[in-house]
């Protein structure tokens, strides 16, 4: 059960964060949100797809880490076997919250750094300090603040990206069938770019995608799916 709190250097002055990787620290997930600003880094290591967010009734890009719940094939011996960790995994146990503050007499929702106090990475005895002894931000918190800023901007970019893909009917449901060791594993609930629909777009529609940087993102996502063979090798190992 999550226990979210707005981070401050008085209530949480002694908190430390365990930064090592491992299933005990929440890294054992099969899907995680991806942001189009990191597609270039992600596509070198992981397959990228989309999923439908039923709560918000929209689509979002995801990085595929395993083929069954609680499986991260890229995490071996408590270490990521890749050169890049998705932002949505780097942020743990921190998240973005919002507080209402007055700005020139007008109430506004201001983003603030929050922390899940019940997350297994949170400790009082081991790990890296969140705050310096005099109350300033530690290098760890500076890094996390940057990650959260990229995530906040990334959510907005993802929404615009997926909205245009939906408008152009470029998303299609997909069931992955992965064969290894004589068995076939099916993974549903994913969406992919409809290549046939993409090939039928008009020049004006392609130009629209290109102007927003979405055409590059589409081809990076499609190229990333060659990493499925890498996942199969990890499953066999």
Coordinates of C-alpha atoms in Angstrom, one line a residue:
X1 CA 0.0 0.0 0.0
X2 CA 1.5 3.3 -1.1
X3 CA 2.1 6.0 1.5
X4 CA 2.6 9.2 -0.5
X5 CA 3.8 12.4 1.2
X6 CA 5.1 15.8 -0.1
X7 CA 8.8 15.7 0.4
X8 CA 10.4 18.3 2.8
X9 CA 13.7 18.7 4.4
X10 CA 12.4 18.8 8.0
X11 CA 10.0 15.8 8.1
X12 CA 12.3 13.7 5.9
X13 CA 15.7 15.0 6.8
X14 CA 17.0 11.6 7.7
X15 CA 15.6 9.6 4.8
X16 CA 17.9 7.6 2.6
X17 CA 17.3 5.9 -0.7
X18 CA 18.6 2.4 -1.6
X19 CA 19.8 2.9 -5.2
X20 CA 20.9 -0.7 -6.0
X21 CA 18.6 -2.6 -8.4
X22 CA 16.7 -5.8 -7.6
X23 CA 13.3 -7.4 -7.5
X24 CA 13.1 -6.6 -3.8
X25 CA 13.1 -2.9 -4.7
X26 CA 10.3 -2.9 -7.2
X27 CA 12.2 -3.5 -10.4
X28 CA 10.4 -6.8 -11.2
X29 CA 7.8 -5.4 -13.6
X30 CA 7.0 -6.5 -17.1
X31 CA 5.7 -3.2 -18.5
X32 CA 6.6 0.4 -17.7
X33 CA 5.6 3.8 -19.2
X34 CA 7.9 5.1 -21.9
X35 CA 8.3 8.7 -23.0
X36 CA 8.9 9.8 -26.6
X37 CA 11.8 12.0 -25.5
X38 CA 13.7 8.8 -24.5
X39 CA 12.7 6.6 -27.5
X40 CA 16.2 7.0 -28.9
X41 CA 17.8 5.5 -25.8
X42 CA 15.1 2.9 -25.2
X43 CA 15.0 1.5 -28.8
X44 CA 18.7 0.4 -28.4
X45 CA 17.7 -2.1 -25.7
X46 CA 14.0 -2.7 -25.3
X47 CA 10.8 -3.4 -27.4
X48 CA 8.4 -0.5 -27.4
X49 CA 4.6 -0.8 -27.8
X50 CA 1.4 1.0 -26.6
X51 CA -1.2 0.1 -24.1
X52 CA -4.6 1.5 -23.4
X53 CA -5.1 3.3 -20.1
X54 CA -8.6 2.3 -19.1
X55 CA -8.8 4.8 -16.2
X56 CA -8.0 7.8 -18.4
X57 CA -9.3 6.2 -21.6
X58 CA -6.2 7.0 -23.6
X59 CA -3.1 5.3 -25.0
X60 CA 0.5 5.5 -23.8
X61 CA 3.8 4.1 -25.0
X62 CA 5.3 1.4 -22.9
X63 CA 8.6 -0.5 -22.7
X64 CA 8.2 -4.3 -22.6
X65 CA 10.4 -5.8 -20.0
X66 CA 8.9 -9.3 -19.6
X67 CA 6.2 -11.6 -20.9
X68 CA 4.4 -12.3 -17.6
X69 CA 3.5 -10.2 -14.6
X70 CA 6.4 -9.6 -12.2
X71 CA 9.0 -10.6 -14.8
X72 CA 11.8 -8.2 -15.9
X73 CA 14.1 -10.1 -18.2
X74 CA 16.5 -7.2 -18.3
X75 CA 17.2 -7.5 -14.6
X76 CA 19.6 -10.3 -13.8
X77 CA 21.5 -10.9 -10.6
X78 CA 20.1 -7.6 -9.2
X79 CA 21.6 -5.6 -12.1
X80 CA 20.1 -4.1 -15.2
X81 CA 21.6 -5.7 -18.3
X82 CA 21.2 -2.6 -20.4
X83 CA 22.9 0.7 -20.8
X84 CA 19.8 2.8 -20.1
X85 CA 17.1 2.5 -17.5
X86 CA 13.6 3.9 -18.4
X87 CA 12.7 7.2 -16.6
X88 CA 9.6 5.6 -15.2
X89 CA 11.9 3.2 -13.3
X90 CA 14.6 5.7 -12.4
X91 CA 12.1 7.8 -10.5
X92 CA 11.3 5.3 -7.8
X93 CA 10.3 5.9 -5.0
X94 CA 9.6 9.5 -6.0
X95 CA 6.6 10.9 -7.9
X96 CA 5.0 14.1 -9.0
X97 CA 2.3 15.6 -6.8
X98 CA 0.4 18.9 -7.0
X99 CA -0.4 21.5 -4.4
X100 CA -2.7 24.4 -4.7
X101 CA -0.9 27.7 -4.2
X102 CA -1.8 31.3 -4.8
X103 CA 0.0 33.1 -7.6
X104 CA -0.9 36.8 -7.9
X105 CA -4.1 36.0 -6.0
X106 CA -5.1 33.2 -8.4
X107 CA -5.1 29.6 -7.1
X108 CA -2.9 27.3 -9.2
X109 CA -1.9 23.6 -9.1
X110 CA 1.9 23.6 -8.6
X111 CA 3.9 20.4 -9.2
X112 CA 5.9 19.2 -6.1
X113 CA 8.2 16.3 -5.4
X114 CA 6.5 13.5 -3.4
X115 CA 7.8 10.2 -2.0
X116 CA 6.2 6.9 -1.2
X117 CA 7.4 6.4 2.4
X118 CA 6.4 2.7 2.3
X119 CA 8.5 1.9 -0.8
X120 CA 11.2 -0.7 -0.2
X121 CA 13.9 1.7 -1.4
X122 CA 13.2 4.1 1.5
X123 CA 15.4 3.6 4.6
X124 CA 16.8 5.4 7.6
X125 CA 19.9 3.3 7.9
X126 CA 21.2 2.6 4.4
X127 CA 21.4 4.2 1.0
X128 CA 22.0 7.7 -0.3
X129 CA 20.8 10.7 1.6
X130 CA 18.0 12.8 0.1
X131 CA 19.0 16.0 1.9
X132 CA 22.4 17.4 2.9
X133 CA 23.1 17.9 6.6
X134 CA 22.3 21.6 6.4
X135 CA 19.0 20.9 4.6
X136 CA 20.0 21.4 1.0
X137 CA 19.2 19.0 -1.8
X138 CA 21.6 16.1 -2.2
X139 CA 23.0 15.1 -5.7
X140 CA 20.5 12.2 -5.6
X141 CA 17.5 14.6 -5.1
X142 CA 18.9 16.9 -7.8
X143 CA 18.9 14.0 -10.2
X144 CA 15.5 12.8 -9.2
X145 CA 14.1 16.4 -9.6
X146 CA 15.4 16.4 -13.2
X147 CA 13.9 13.0 -13.9
X148 CA 10.5 14.1 -12.6
X149 CA 10.6 17.2 -14.7
X150 CA 11.3 15.1 -17.8
X151 CA 8.4 12.8 -16.8
X152 CA 6.0 15.7 -16.3
X153 CA 6.8 17.1 -19.7
X154 CA 6.8 13.5 -21.1
X155 CA 3.3 12.8 -20.0
X156 CA 2.0 15.9 -21.9
X157 CA 4.1 14.9 -25.0
X158 CA 2.8 11.4 -24.9
X159 CA -0.8 12.5 -24.7
X160 CA -0.4 14.7 -27.8
X161 CA 1.5 12.0 -29.6
X162 CA -1.1 9.3 -29.0
X163 CA -4.0 11.6 -29.7
X164 CA -2.6 12.2 -33.2
X165 CA -2.0 8.5 -33.7
X166 CA -5.6 7.8 -32.7
X167 CA -6.9 10.5 -35.0
X168 CA -5.0 9.0 -37.9
X169 CA -6.1 5.5 -37.0
X170 CA -2.5 4.3 -36.6
X171 CA -3.0 2.2 -33.5
X172 CA -4.0 -1.5 -33.8
X173 CA -4.4 -4.2 -31.2
X174 CA -1.7 -6.8 -31.0
X175 CA -1.1 -10.2 -29.4
X176 CA 2.5 -11.2 -29.2
X177 CA 3.2 -14.9 -29.6
X178 CA 6.7 -15.8 -28.4
X179 CA 7.9 -19.4 -29.0
X180 CA 10.7 -20.8 -26.9
X181 CA 11.6 -24.2 -25.4
X182 CA 8.7 -25.8 -27.3
X183 CA 6.0 -23.6 -25.8
X184 CA 4.2 -20.6 -27.1
X185 CA 3.6 -17.6 -24.8
X186 CA 0.9 -15.2 -25.7
X187 CA 1.0 -11.6 -24.5
X188 CA -2.1 -9.5 -25.1
X189 CA -3.2 -6.0 -24.2
X190 CA -0.6 -4.3 -26.4
X191 CA -1.1 -2.0 -29.4
X192 CA 1.3 -1.3 -32.3
X193 CA 1.5 1.0 -35.3
X194 CA -0.6 -0.1 -38.1
X195 CA 2.0 -0.3 -40.9
X196 CA -0.6 -0.6 -43.7
X197 CA -2.5 2.5 -42.4
X198 CA 0.8 4.3 -42.1
X199 CA 1.6 3.5 -45.8
X200 CA -1.7 5.0 -46.9
X201 CA -1.3 8.4 -45.2
X202 CA -1.4 11.4 -47.4
X203 CA 1.6 13.6 -47.9
X204 CA -0.1 16.3 -45.8
X205 CA -0.6 13.8 -42.9
X206 CA 3.0 12.6 -43.1
X207 CA 4.1 16.2 -43.1
X208 CA 2.0 16.8 -40.0
X209 CA 3.6 13.9 -38.2
X210 CA 7.1 15.0 -39.3
X211 CA 6.6 18.6 -38.1
X212 CA 5.7 17.4 -34.6
X213 CA 8.7 14.9 -34.5
X214 CA 6.2 12.0 -34.4
X215 CA 7.3 10.3 -37.6
X216 CA 10.8 9.8 -36.1
X217 CA 9.2 8.5 -32.9
X218 CA 7.1 6.0 -34.9
X219 CA 10.1 4.6 -36.7
X220 CA 12.1 4.4 -33.5
X221 CA 9.3 2.4 -31.9
X222 CA 9.0 0.1 -34.9
X223 CA 12.8 -0.4 -35.0
X224 CA 12.8 -1.2 -31.2
X225 CA 10.7 -4.3 -31.8
X226 CA 13.8 -6.1 -33.2
X227 CA 14.8 -6.4 -29.5
X228 CA 12.2 -9.1 -29.1
X229 CA 14.8 -11.6 -30.2
X230 CA 17.0 -10.3 -27.4
X231 CA 14.2 -11.0 -25.0
X232 CA 13.9 -14.6 -26.3
X233 CA 17.6 -15.1 -25.8
X234 CA 17.2 -14.0 -22.2
X235 CA 14.2 -16.3 -21.7
X236 CA 16.2 -19.2 -23.0
X237 CA 19.1 -18.4 -20.7

